[in-house]
Amino acid sequence: MSRIIYLDNNATTQCVPAVVEAMLPYFSEKYGNASSMHNFGGENRHVIDVARHQVAQLINAQYDDEIIFTSCASESDNTAVFSAVRTQPQKKHIITSAVEHPAVMEPFRYLQTQGYKVDYIGVDAFGRFNMEQFKQVISQDTALVSVMWANSETGTIFPIAEIAKIAHEYGAVMHTDAVQAVGKIPVDVVAAGVDMLSLSAHKFHGPKGIGVLYVKRGTRFLPYLMGGHQEKQRRAGTENVPYIVGLAKAAELAQKRLSDGTMAKVAALRDQLEQGILQTIPDVKVNGDTAHRVPNTTNVSFGYIEGESILMFLNEFGICASSGSACTSGSLEPSHVLRAMGVPFQFAHGSVRFSLSDQTTQADIDTVLKELPPIIERLRKISPFSRLA
Ligand code: PLP
């Protein structure tokens, strides 16, 4: 296969060789069940404890037992939402944002069908959280506020500490889906003042299929998966030792990247890409709050053409990116994030998300900046929307 230029790291990242190497012994050599009485299995209990400590450090959790291993961030999100409402049955109001990942959005929609009053807080044209609306709708009846730390599509960072402070003034539980923030920017659960937080290993060079739900000590909690006594009866299921080890190794590497200047280099390449596009291609807009963004993401709208067509042409050069629209029932619908931001139709359809990582090179960016302008020009020539412009 020819070389891949992988700029879709918000979808998933490479599980790096150091992580794979750390995981390997736990598949077929040290395969004992961590809950077993014998030493062969019991030794893996210690391995899990060490991993739990590593992950706690990454997000500055004060106690290792605040870390619950799950099968993915979708499970963490579902667990958080249902725990918060089930532990406060007297409250019937929940709040989230209009730009969440479906792993939060769908549980909220479900609870709405079950009689909960739900407020979806809007965003402005830059994707910024509408704090005024939030302050207006929150009340003593609010059981849960769940707001993402960073947006998957635009990278926009929300003021989680400020939101958590207000949530607590009304006695609500504060959950944040930090999947797109962890490993990219410092995430500190104490400074942010959150009660629950979700993360996923495969977004920072760990394996797919392993996540974490952080639950602050003292937070009332009910499990989502019931069965065995694992994770102090908070998440049933035999511990996935190889993946837990992989997550911990990825957490260790991520922590290093956050302190050694790596992420600043990623941001510099992202900015170079963005500026290069803006300077060479007309009718382009950057979506999101460029002053408060994770360092690896840029979401660019190319007016009057479709994101999917751009991706297909980029694919021919081995360039992987994502579009901000989803093909539903044969028609291309702009993403709910861009719709919530009010991005005009002719721009929302032509949006492309480039998400970099520490593996992205200068040569990658140079190639994209060389190949992209002629692709856009070619597509605009054949686009029916261009003629309307
Ligand atoms: N939340 C956000 C913001 C995400 O970007 C994703 C993955 O795309 C998820 C949740 C789901 O994570 P997982 O694939 O671990 O279920």
mmCIF file of C-alpha atoms and ligand atoms in Angstrom:
data_model
loop_
_atom_site.group_PDB
_atom_site.id
_atom_site.type_symbol
_atom_site.label_atom_id
_atom_site.label_comp_id
_atom_site.label_asym_id
_atom_site.label_seq_id
_atom_site.Cartn_x
_atom_site.Cartn_y
_atom_site.Cartn_z
ATOM 1 C CA MET A 1 0.000 0.000 0.000
ATOM 2 C CA SER A 2 1.290 3.475 -0.826
ATOM 3 C CA ARG A 3 1.978 5.890 2.004
ATOM 4 C CA ILE A 4 -0.986 7.104 3.992
ATOM 5 C CA ILE A 5 -1.238 10.697 5.139
ATOM 6 C CA TYR A 6 -3.414 10.207 8.168
ATOM 7 C CA LEU A 7 -5.246 13.368 9.209
ATOM 8 C CA ASP A 8 -8.234 11.699 10.854
ATOM 9 C CA ASN A 9 -6.931 11.336 14.400
ATOM 10 C CA ASN A 10 -10.172 12.536 15.998
ATOM 11 C CA ALA A 11 -11.832 9.437 14.529
ATOM 12 C CA THR A 12 -9.113 7.192 15.884
ATOM 13 C CA THR A 13 -5.348 7.093 16.264
ATOM 14 C CA GLN A 14 -2.723 4.488 15.589
ATOM 15 C CA CYS A 15 -2.246 2.089 18.491
ATOM 16 C CA VAL A 16 1.491 2.702 18.672
ATOM 17 C CA PRO A 17 4.050 -0.151 18.794
ATOM 18 C CA ALA A 18 5.105 0.637 22.399
ATOM 19 C CA VAL A 19 1.496 0.171 23.485
ATOM 20 C CA VAL A 20 1.070 -3.066 21.526
ATOM 21 C CA GLU A 21 4.304 -4.383 23.020
ATOM 22 C CA ALA A 22 3.112 -3.630 26.548
ATOM 23 C CA MET A 23 -0.173 -5.439 25.877
ATOM 24 C CA LEU A 24 1.147 -8.593 24.207
ATOM 25 C CA PRO A 25 2.178 -10.669 27.245
ATOM 26 C CA TYR A 26 -1.320 -10.380 28.699
ATOM 27 C CA PHE A 27 -3.042 -12.239 25.863
ATOM 28 C CA SER A 28 -1.504 -15.676 25.935
ATOM 29 C CA GLU A 29 1.205 -15.691 28.607
ATOM 30 C CA LYS A 30 -0.217 -13.865 31.625
ATOM 31 C CA TYR A 31 -3.837 -14.608 30.828
ATOM 32 C CA GLY A 32 -5.088 -15.331 34.346
ATOM 33 C CA ASN A 33 -8.335 -13.875 35.630
ATOM 34 C CA ALA A 34 -7.510 -10.949 37.908
ATOM 35 C CA SER A 35 -10.294 -12.039 40.284
ATOM 36 C CA SER A 36 -8.900 -15.576 40.767
ATOM 37 C CA MET A 37 -7.555 -16.762 44.116
ATOM 38 C CA HIS A 38 -4.375 -18.261 42.648
ATOM 39 C CA ASN A 39 -1.238 -16.206 42.153
ATOM 40 C CA PHE A 40 -1.209 -16.682 38.386
ATOM 41 C CA GLY A 41 -4.437 -14.690 38.064
ATOM 42 C CA GLY A 42 -3.978 -12.590 41.178
ATOM 43 C CA GLU A 43 -0.785 -11.054 39.825
ATOM 44 C CA ASN A 44 -2.886 -9.364 37.182
ATOM 45 C CA ARG A 45 -4.799 -7.590 39.948
ATOM 46 C CA HIS A 46 -1.577 -5.775 40.759
ATOM 47 C CA VAL A 47 -1.064 -4.963 37.074
ATOM 48 C CA ILE A 48 -4.546 -3.407 36.964
ATOM 49 C CA ASP A 49 -3.825 -1.371 40.103
ATOM 50 C CA VAL A 50 -0.661 0.042 38.559
ATOM 51 C CA ALA A 51 -2.576 0.913 35.371
ATOM 52 C CA ARG A 52 -5.325 2.577 37.389
ATOM 53 C CA HIS A 53 -2.755 4.789 39.075
ATOM 54 C CA GLN A 54 -1.243 5.764 35.728
ATOM 55 C CA VAL A 55 -4.623 6.813 34.336
ATOM 56 C CA ALA A 56 -5.499 8.673 37.557
ATOM 57 C CA GLN A 57 -2.313 10.711 37.126
ATOM 58 C CA LEU A 58 -3.172 11.678 33.559
ATOM 59 C CA ILE A 59 -6.364 13.441 34.690
ATOM 60 C CA ASN A 60 -5.180 14.351 38.216
ATOM 61 C CA ALA A 61 -7.731 12.120 39.950
ATOM 62 C CA GLN A 62 -6.981 12.215 43.665
ATOM 63 C CA TYR A 63 -7.752 8.551 44.356
ATOM 64 C CA ASP A 64 -7.039 5.612 42.099
ATOM 65 C CA ASP A 65 -10.421 4.052 42.886
ATOM 66 C CA GLU A 66 -12.100 6.997 41.155
ATOM 67 C CA ILE A 67 -11.067 5.334 37.866
ATOM 68 C CA ILE A 68 -13.496 2.717 36.507
ATOM 69 C CA PHE A 69 -12.400 0.787 33.425
ATOM 70 C CA THR A 70 -15.121 0.376 30.777
ATOM 71 C CA SER A 71 -15.285 -1.050 27.262
ATOM 72 C CA CYS A 72 -15.329 2.361 25.515
ATOM 73 C CA ALA A 73 -16.258 5.978 26.071
ATOM 74 C CA SER A 74 -19.759 5.305 24.758
ATOM 75 C CA GLU A 75 -20.244 2.959 27.711
ATOM 76 C CA SER A 76 -18.712 5.537 30.068
ATOM 77 C CA ASP A 77 -21.092 8.225 28.778
ATOM 78 C CA ASN A 78 -24.167 5.998 29.046
ATOM 79 C CA THR A 79 -23.134 4.885 32.536
ATOM 80 C CA ALA A 80 -22.663 8.478 33.699
ATOM 81 C CA VAL A 81 -25.990 9.712 32.348
ATOM 82 C CA PHE A 82 -28.088 6.825 33.677
ATOM 83 C CA SER A 83 -26.322 6.785 37.042
ATOM 84 C CA ALA A 84 -26.957 10.500 37.560
ATOM 85 C CA VAL A 85 -30.685 10.219 36.893
ATOM 86 C CA ARG A 86 -31.223 6.924 38.720
ATOM 87 C CA THR A 87 -29.530 8.168 41.880
ATOM 88 C CA GLN A 88 -31.750 11.275 41.946
ATOM 89 C CA PRO A 89 -35.199 9.930 41.011
ATOM 90 C CA GLN A 90 -36.947 13.016 42.428
ATOM 91 C CA LYS A 91 -35.336 15.290 39.800
ATOM 92 C CA LYS A 92 -36.732 15.404 36.290
ATOM 93 C CA HIS A 93 -34.578 17.886 34.401
ATOM 94 C CA ILE A 94 -31.282 17.265 32.577
ATOM 95 C CA ILE A 95 -29.024 19.539 30.538
ATOM 96 C CA THR A 96 -26.532 18.898 27.758
ATOM 97 C CA SER A 97 -25.228 20.838 24.759
ATOM 98 C CA ALA A 98 -26.551 20.771 21.200
ATOM 99 C CA VAL A 99 -23.175 19.600 19.880
ATOM 100 C CA GLU A 100 -22.493 16.435 21.895
ATOM 101 C CA HIS A 101 -21.356 13.111 20.526
ATOM 102 C CA PRO A 102 -24.226 10.620 20.001
ATOM 103 C CA ALA A 103 -22.943 8.649 23.022
ATOM 104 C CA VAL A 104 -24.345 11.457 25.187
ATOM 105 C CA MET A 105 -27.022 12.774 22.846
ATOM 106 C CA GLU A 106 -28.860 9.467 22.429
ATOM 107 C CA PRO A 107 -29.228 8.682 26.158
ATOM 108 C CA PHE A 108 -30.590 12.213 26.583
ATOM 109 C CA ARG A 109 -33.061 11.725 23.723
ATOM 110 C CA TYR A 110 -34.140 8.433 25.288
ATOM 111 C CA LEU A 111 -34.682 10.046 28.698
ATOM 112 C CA GLN A 112 -36.734 12.734 26.979
ATOM 113 C CA THR A 113 -39.096 10.001 25.751
ATOM 114 C CA GLN A 114 -39.310 8.833 29.368
ATOM 115 C CA GLY A 115 -40.681 12.150 30.598
ATOM 116 C CA TYR A 116 -37.492 14.038 31.418
ATOM 117 C CA LYS A 117 -37.351 17.706 30.526
ATOM 118 C CA VAL A 118 -34.189 18.154 28.471
ATOM 119 C CA ASP A 119 -32.412 21.375 27.573
ATOM 120 C CA TYR A 120 -29.872 21.269 24.741
ATOM 121 C CA ILE A 121 -27.728 24.376 25.234
ATOM 122 C CA GLY A 122 -26.928 26.070 21.942
ATOM 123 C CA VAL A 123 -23.690 27.464 20.580
ATOM 124 C CA ASP A 124 -22.872 30.637 18.670
ATOM 125 C CA ALA A 125 -21.394 30.927 15.167
ATOM 126 C CA PHE A 126 -17.939 30.104 16.595
ATOM 127 C CA GLY A 127 -19.260 27.009 18.371
ATOM 128 C CA ARG A 128 -19.024 28.661 21.799
ATOM 129 C CA PHE A 129 -21.271 27.432 24.620
ATOM 130 C CA ASN A 130 -24.232 29.714 25.354
ATOM 131 C CA MET A 131 -23.622 30.389 29.042
ATOM 132 C CA GLU A 132 -26.567 32.760 29.339
ATOM 133 C CA GLN A 133 -29.021 30.148 28.115
ATOM 134 C CA PHE A 134 -27.475 27.634 30.519
ATOM 135 C CA LYS A 135 -27.870 29.978 33.491
ATOM 136 C CA GLN A 136 -31.484 30.612 32.542
ATOM 137 C CA VAL A 137 -32.599 26.988 32.332
ATOM 138 C CA ILE A 138 -30.716 25.351 35.222
ATOM 139 C CA SER A 139 -32.726 24.853 38.406
ATOM 140 C CA GLN A 140 -32.868 22.864 41.651
ATOM 141 C CA ASP A 141 -34.726 20.210 39.618
ATOM 142 C CA THR A 142 -31.665 19.635 37.379
ATOM 143 C CA ALA A 143 -30.225 16.187 38.064
ATOM 144 C CA LEU A 144 -27.389 16.263 35.543
ATOM 145 C CA VAL A 145 -25.347 18.625 33.415
ATOM 146 C CA SER A 146 -23.329 16.756 30.774
ATOM 147 C CA VAL A 147 -21.199 18.953 28.532
ATOM 148 C CA MET A 148 -18.262 17.843 26.403
ATOM 149 C CA TRP A 149 -14.788 19.204 27.133
ATOM 150 C CA ALA A 150 -13.743 19.596 23.488
ATOM 151 C CA ASN A 151 -15.823 19.212 20.360
ATOM 152 C CA SER A 152 -14.966 16.286 18.085
ATOM 153 C CA GLU A 153 -15.638 18.166 14.861
ATOM 154 C CA THR A 154 -14.257 21.638 15.468
ATOM 155 C CA GLY A 155 -11.971 21.066 18.456
ATOM 156 C CA THR A 156 -13.625 23.958 20.306
ATOM 157 C CA ILE A 157 -12.983 23.807 24.059
ATOM 158 C CA PHE A 158 -15.864 24.536 26.430
ATOM 159 C CA PRO A 159 -15.391 26.316 29.806
ATOM 160 C CA ILE A 160 -15.972 23.179 31.860
ATOM 161 C CA ALA A 161 -14.853 24.621 35.221
ATOM 162 C CA GLU A 162 -17.296 27.504 34.883
ATOM 163 C CA ILE A 163 -20.134 25.196 33.847
ATOM 164 C CA ALA A 164 -19.361 22.768 36.709
ATOM 165 C CA LYS A 165 -19.384 25.589 39.260
ATOM 166 C CA ILE A 166 -22.868 26.661 38.190
ATOM 167 C CA ALA A 167 -24.098 23.047 38.026
ATOM 168 C CA HIS A 168 -23.000 22.540 41.640
ATOM 169 C CA GLU A 169 -24.696 25.732 42.813
ATOM 170 C CA TYR A 170 -27.940 24.003 41.833
ATOM 171 C CA GLY A 171 -26.995 20.612 43.265
ATOM 172 C CA ALA A 172 -26.676 18.971 39.829
ATOM 173 C CA VAL A 173 -24.149 16.253 38.976
ATOM 174 C CA MET A 174 -21.538 17.445 36.460
ATOM 175 C CA HIS A 175 -20.347 15.006 33.806
ATOM 176 C CA THR A 176 -18.014 15.802 30.934
ATOM 177 C CA ASP A 177 -17.210 13.772 27.849
ATOM 178 C CA ALA A 178 -13.510 14.542 27.606
ATOM 179 C CA VAL A 179 -12.762 12.055 24.826
ATOM 180 C CA GLN A 180 -11.447 14.718 22.443
ATOM 181 C CA ALA A 181 -9.514 16.596 25.117
ATOM 182 C CA VAL A 182 -7.576 13.910 26.973
ATOM 183 C CA GLY A 183 -4.062 13.535 25.577
ATOM 184 C CA LYS A 184 -4.342 16.778 23.586
ATOM 185 C CA ILE A 185 -4.569 19.366 26.361
ATOM 186 C CA PRO A 186 -4.067 19.118 30.136
ATOM 187 C CA VAL A 187 -7.208 17.675 31.726
ATOM 188 C CA ASP A 188 -7.431 18.148 35.477
ATOM 189 C CA VAL A 189 -10.591 16.810 37.117
ATOM 190 C CA VAL A 190 -9.916 18.698 40.357
ATOM 191 C CA ALA A 191 -9.331 22.086 38.721
ATOM 192 C CA ALA A 192 -12.373 21.531 36.497
ATOM 193 C CA GLY A 193 -14.492 20.433 39.453
ATOM 194 C CA VAL A 194 -16.283 17.653 37.580
ATOM 195 C CA ASP A 195 -18.014 14.691 39.243
ATOM 196 C CA MET A 196 -17.706 12.330 36.294
ATOM 197 C CA LEU A 197 -15.565 12.240 33.152
ATOM 198 C CA SER A 198 -15.350 9.891 30.167
ATOM 199 C CA LEU A 199 -12.264 9.095 28.119
ATOM 200 C CA SER A 200 -11.269 6.598 25.454
ATOM 201 C CA ALA A 201 -7.832 5.075 24.809
ATOM 202 C CA HIS A 202 -8.070 4.913 21.029
ATOM 203 C CA LYS A 203 -8.110 8.708 20.736
ATOM 204 C CA PHE A 204 -4.575 8.961 22.141
ATOM 205 C CA HIS A 205 -2.687 6.057 20.577
ATOM 206 C CA GLY A 206 -4.139 3.327 22.782
ATOM 207 C CA PRO A 207 -6.250 0.359 21.699
ATOM 208 C CA LYS A 208 -9.887 0.574 20.612
ATOM 209 C CA GLY A 209 -12.416 -0.970 22.980
ATOM 210 C CA ILE A 210 -11.217 0.363 26.319
ATOM 211 C CA GLY A 211 -12.384 3.473 28.132
ATOM 212 C CA VAL A 212 -12.625 5.024 31.549
ATOM 213 C CA LEU A 213 -15.306 6.602 33.626
ATOM 214 C CA TYR A 214 -13.895 8.806 36.348
ATOM 215 C CA VAL A 215 -16.278 9.072 39.294
ATOM 216 C CA LYS A 216 -15.248 11.460 42.033
ATOM 217 C CA ARG A 217 -15.335 9.951 45.510
ATOM 218 C CA GLY A 218 -18.600 10.772 47.239
ATOM 219 C CA THR A 219 -20.611 10.922 43.982
ATOM 220 C CA ARG A 220 -23.689 8.729 44.230
ATOM 221 C CA PHE A 221 -23.375 5.990 41.655
ATOM 222 C CA LEU A 222 -25.338 3.110 40.197
ATOM 223 C CA PRO A 223 -23.729 0.692 37.721
ATOM 224 C CA TYR A 224 -24.894 0.319 34.140
ATOM 225 C CA LEU A 225 -23.542 -3.206 33.670
ATOM 226 C CA MET A 226 -24.609 -5.495 36.498
ATOM 227 C CA GLY A 227 -23.188 -8.920 37.212
ATOM 228 C CA GLY A 228 -19.801 -9.756 38.717
ATOM 229 C CA HIS A 229 -18.122 -7.790 41.469
ATOM 230 C CA GLN A 230 -15.368 -6.277 39.325
ATOM 231 C CA GLU A 231 -14.377 -2.622 39.645
ATOM 232 C CA LYS A 232 -15.756 -2.552 43.198
ATOM 233 C CA GLN A 233 -19.169 -3.598 41.906
ATOM 234 C CA ARG A 234 -19.396 -0.553 39.693
ATOM 235 C CA ARG A 235 -18.824 -2.285 36.352
ATOM 236 C CA ALA A 236 -19.363 -5.996 35.895
ATOM 237 C CA GLY A 237 -17.285 -7.982 33.441
ATOM 238 C CA THR A 238 -13.945 -9.792 33.608
ATOM 239 C CA GLU A 239 -11.235 -7.153 33.509
ATOM 240 C CA ASN A 240 -9.673 -6.750 30.070
ATOM 241 C CA VAL A 241 -6.102 -6.845 31.325
ATOM 242 C CA PRO A 242 -4.248 -6.430 27.979
ATOM 243 C CA TYR A 243 -6.363 -3.423 27.034
ATOM 244 C CA ILE A 244 -6.119 -1.885 30.490
ATOM 245 C CA VAL A 245 -2.327 -2.220 30.256
ATOM 246 C CA GLY A 246 -2.422 -0.680 26.768
ATOM 247 C CA LEU A 247 -4.533 2.228 27.990
ATOM 248 C CA ALA A 248 -2.096 2.870 30.827
ATOM 249 C CA LYS A 249 0.898 2.823 28.483
ATOM 250 C CA ALA A 250 -0.897 5.232 26.142
ATOM 251 C CA ALA A 251 -1.690 7.459 29.141
ATOM 252 C CA GLU A 252 1.990 7.486 30.146
ATOM 253 C CA LEU A 253 3.049 8.487 26.614
ATOM 254 C CA ALA A 254 0.305 11.113 26.380
ATOM 255 C CA GLN A 255 1.391 12.686 29.645
ATOM 256 C CA LYS A 256 4.925 12.937 28.301
ATOM 257 C CA ARG A 257 3.718 14.598 25.084
ATOM 258 C CA LEU A 258 1.759 17.141 27.100
ATOM 259 C CA SER A 259 4.848 18.298 28.951
ATOM 260 C CA ASP A 260 7.646 18.053 26.379
ATOM 261 C CA GLY A 261 6.378 20.539 23.796
ATOM 262 C CA THR A 262 5.070 17.917 21.365
ATOM 263 C CA MET A 263 1.557 19.327 21.289
ATOM 264 C CA ALA A 264 2.879 22.810 20.448
ATOM 265 C CA LYS A 265 4.573 21.272 17.401
ATOM 266 C CA VAL A 266 1.296 19.616 16.417
ATOM 267 C CA ALA A 267 -0.469 22.983 16.738
ATOM 268 C CA ALA A 268 2.187 24.653 14.566
ATOM 269 C CA LEU A 269 1.641 22.111 11.781
ATOM 270 C CA ARG A 270 -2.136 22.454 12.106
ATOM 271 C CA ASP A 271 -1.840 26.244 11.837
ATOM 272 C CA GLN A 272 0.432 25.921 8.829
ATOM 273 C CA LEU A 273 -2.118 23.704 7.114
ATOM 274 C CA GLU A 274 -4.973 26.052 7.935
ATOM 275 C CA GLN A 275 -3.126 29.192 6.858
ATOM 276 C CA GLY A 276 -1.932 27.493 3.676
ATOM 277 C CA ILE A 277 -5.503 26.589 2.764
ATOM 278 C CA LEU A 278 -6.824 30.069 3.544
ATOM 279 C CA GLN A 279 -4.089 31.692 1.473
ATOM 280 C CA THR A 280 -4.357 29.520 -1.617
ATOM 281 C CA ILE A 281 -8.052 28.688 -1.909
ATOM 282 C CA PRO A 282 -10.855 31.254 -2.215
ATOM 283 C CA ASP A 283 -14.248 30.963 -0.466
ATOM 284 C CA VAL A 284 -12.961 29.066 2.551
ATOM 285 C CA LYS A 285 -14.035 29.450 6.181
ATOM 286 C CA VAL A 286 -12.623 27.919 9.352
ATOM 287 C CA ASN A 287 -15.320 26.547 11.680
ATOM 288 C CA GLY A 288 -14.959 26.778 15.441
ATOM 289 C CA ASP A 289 -13.407 28.942 18.111
ATOM 290 C CA THR A 290 -9.839 29.275 16.860
ATOM 291 C CA ALA A 291 -8.767 30.963 20.108
ATOM 292 C CA HIS A 292 -9.958 28.030 22.259
ATOM 293 C CA ARG A 293 -9.265 24.855 20.355
ATOM 294 C CA VAL A 294 -7.454 21.584 20.887
ATOM 295 C CA PRO A 295 -4.074 21.782 19.106
ATOM 296 C CA ASN A 296 -4.640 19.073 16.507
ATOM 297 C CA THR A 297 -7.937 20.012 14.859
ATOM 298 C CA THR A 298 -9.037 22.302 12.066
ATOM 299 C CA ASN A 299 -12.454 22.207 10.481
ATOM 300 C CA VAL A 300 -12.553 23.971 7.126
ATOM 301 C CA SER A 301 -15.545 24.695 4.902
ATOM 302 C CA PHE A 302 -14.957 24.914 1.164
ATOM 303 C CA GLY A 303 -17.870 26.873 -0.209
ATOM 304 C CA TYR A 304 -20.170 25.527 -2.927
ATOM 305 C CA ILE A 305 -18.882 21.932 -3.043
ATOM 306 C CA GLU A 306 -19.516 18.778 -1.070
ATOM 307 C CA GLY A 307 -17.165 17.526 1.659
ATOM 308 C CA GLU A 308 -17.645 13.926 0.541
ATOM 309 C CA SER A 309 -16.337 14.668 -2.963
ATOM 310 C CA ILE A 310 -13.285 16.390 -1.493
ATOM 311 C CA LEU A 311 -12.606 13.347 0.693
ATOM 312 C CA MET A 312 -12.888 11.013 -2.288
ATOM 313 C CA PHE A 313 -10.316 12.986 -4.258
ATOM 314 C CA LEU A 314 -8.003 13.307 -1.230
ATOM 315 C CA ASN A 315 -8.311 9.565 -0.776
ATOM 316 C CA GLU A 316 -6.755 9.066 -4.216
ATOM 317 C CA PHE A 317 -3.588 10.664 -2.850
ATOM 318 C CA GLY A 318 -3.714 8.532 0.312
ATOM 319 C CA ILE A 319 -4.888 11.526 2.366
ATOM 320 C CA CYS A 320 -7.372 10.571 5.103
ATOM 321 C CA ALA A 321 -9.689 13.203 6.600
ATOM 322 C CA SER A 322 -13.365 13.434 7.607
ATOM 323 C CA SER A 323 -16.323 15.463 6.457
ATOM 324 C CA GLY A 324 -18.800 17.322 8.566
ATOM 325 C CA SER A 325 -21.806 15.795 6.915
ATOM 326 C CA ALA A 326 -23.402 12.424 7.248
ATOM 327 C CA CYS A 327 -25.153 10.589 4.486
ATOM 328 C CA THR A 328 -28.637 9.928 5.795
ATOM 329 C CA SER A 329 -31.325 8.297 3.673
ATOM 330 C CA GLY A 330 -29.573 9.216 0.453
ATOM 331 C CA SER A 331 -29.328 12.926 1.135
ATOM 332 C CA LEU A 332 -26.271 14.652 2.530
ATOM 333 C CA GLU A 333 -27.125 16.350 5.803
ATOM 334 C CA PRO A 334 -24.639 18.735 7.390
ATOM 335 C CA SER A 335 -23.542 17.575 10.841
ATOM 336 C CA HIS A 336 -25.597 18.571 13.891
ATOM 337 C CA VAL A 337 -22.558 20.511 15.136
ATOM 338 C CA LEU A 338 -22.327 22.754 12.067
ATOM 339 C CA ARG A 339 -26.119 23.143 12.010
ATOM 340 C CA ALA A 340 -26.100 24.204 15.681
ATOM 341 C CA MET A 341 -23.451 26.805 14.766
ATOM 342 C CA GLY A 342 -25.649 28.104 11.981
ATOM 343 C CA VAL A 343 -23.016 27.537 9.267
ATOM 344 C CA PRO A 344 -24.749 28.500 5.984
ATOM 345 C CA PHE A 345 -25.874 25.599 3.779
ATOM 346 C CA GLN A 346 -23.381 26.243 0.947
ATOM 347 C CA PHE A 347 -20.494 26.097 3.447
ATOM 348 C CA ALA A 348 -21.759 23.425 5.853
ATOM 349 C CA HIS A 349 -21.895 20.873 3.031
ATOM 350 C CA GLY A 350 -18.298 21.465 2.049
ATOM 351 C CA SER A 351 -16.722 21.035 5.441
ATOM 352 C CA VAL A 352 -13.670 18.859 6.025
ATOM 353 C CA ARG A 353 -12.080 18.058 9.380
ATOM 354 C CA PHE A 354 -8.324 17.590 9.415
ATOM 355 C CA SER A 355 -7.139 16.135 12.722
ATOM 356 C CA LEU A 356 -3.410 15.743 13.219
ATOM 357 C CA SER A 357 -1.315 13.887 15.775
ATOM 358 C CA ASP A 358 2.286 13.846 16.941
ATOM 359 C CA GLN A 359 2.911 11.482 14.023
ATOM 360 C CA THR A 360 1.992 14.126 11.440
ATOM 361 C CA THR A 361 5.035 15.378 9.530
ATOM 362 C CA GLN A 362 5.957 18.531 7.636
ATOM 363 C CA ALA A 363 5.959 16.437 4.451
ATOM 364 C CA ASP A 364 2.327 15.425 5.160
ATOM 365 C CA ILE A 365 1.246 19.053 5.388
ATOM 366 C CA ASP A 366 3.251 19.997 2.268
ATOM 367 C CA THR A 367 1.554 17.226 0.296
ATOM 368 C CA VAL A 368 -1.933 18.281 1.360
ATOM 369 C CA LEU A 369 -1.204 21.899 0.485
ATOM 370 C CA LYS A 370 0.055 20.800 -2.922
ATOM 371 C CA GLU A 371 -2.788 18.411 -3.811
ATOM 372 C CA LEU A 372 -5.783 20.195 -2.295
ATOM 373 C CA PRO A 373 -6.054 23.450 -4.325
ATOM 374 C CA PRO A 374 -6.376 21.710 -7.739
ATOM 375 C CA ILE A 375 -8.958 19.289 -6.249
ATOM 376 C CA ILE A 376 -11.099 22.178 -5.027
ATOM 377 C CA GLU A 377 -10.755 24.011 -8.337
ATOM 378 C CA ARG A 378 -11.766 20.916 -10.288
ATOM 379 C CA LEU A 379 -14.778 20.239 -8.061
ATOM 380 C CA ARG A 380 -15.964 23.831 -8.231
ATOM 381 C CA LYS A 381 -15.880 23.724 -12.020
ATOM 382 C CA ILE A 382 -18.401 20.890 -12.039
ATOM 383 C CA SER A 383 -20.455 21.968 -9.006
ATOM 384 C CA PRO A 384 -24.005 23.185 -9.717
ATOM 385 C CA PHE A 385 -23.779 25.360 -6.536
ATOM 386 C CA SER A 386 -20.708 27.206 -7.850
ATOM 387 C CA ARG A 387 -22.744 28.574 -10.705
ATOM 388 C CA LEU A 388 -25.211 30.008 -8.198
ATOM 389 C CA ALA A 389 -22.454 31.791 -6.275
HETATM 390 N N1 PLP B 1 -17.373 11.015 22.751
HETATM 391 C C1 PLP B 1 -16.688 11.704 21.822
HETATM 392 C C2 PLP B 1 -16.593 13.185 21.937
HETATM 393 C C3 PLP B 1 -16.080 11.039 20.753
HETATM 394 O O1 PLP B 1 -15.409 11.732 19.834
HETATM 395 C C4 PLP B 1 -16.192 9.626 20.677
HETATM 396 C C5 PLP B 1 -15.613 8.896 19.541
HETATM 397 O O2 PLP B 1 -15.669 9.321 18.408
HETATM 398 C C6 PLP B 1 -16.914 8.950 21.675
HETATM 399 C C7 PLP B 1 -17.485 9.679 22.699
HETATM 400 C C8 PLP B 1 -17.079 7.479 21.660
HETATM 401 O O3 PLP B 1 -15.890 6.831 22.033
HETATM 402 P P1 PLP B 1 -15.747 5.265 21.895
HETATM 403 O O4 PLP B 1 -15.396 4.989 20.475
HETATM 404 O O5 PLP B 1 -14.652 4.871 22.836
HETATM 405 O O6 PLP B 1 -17.052 4.668 22.293
#
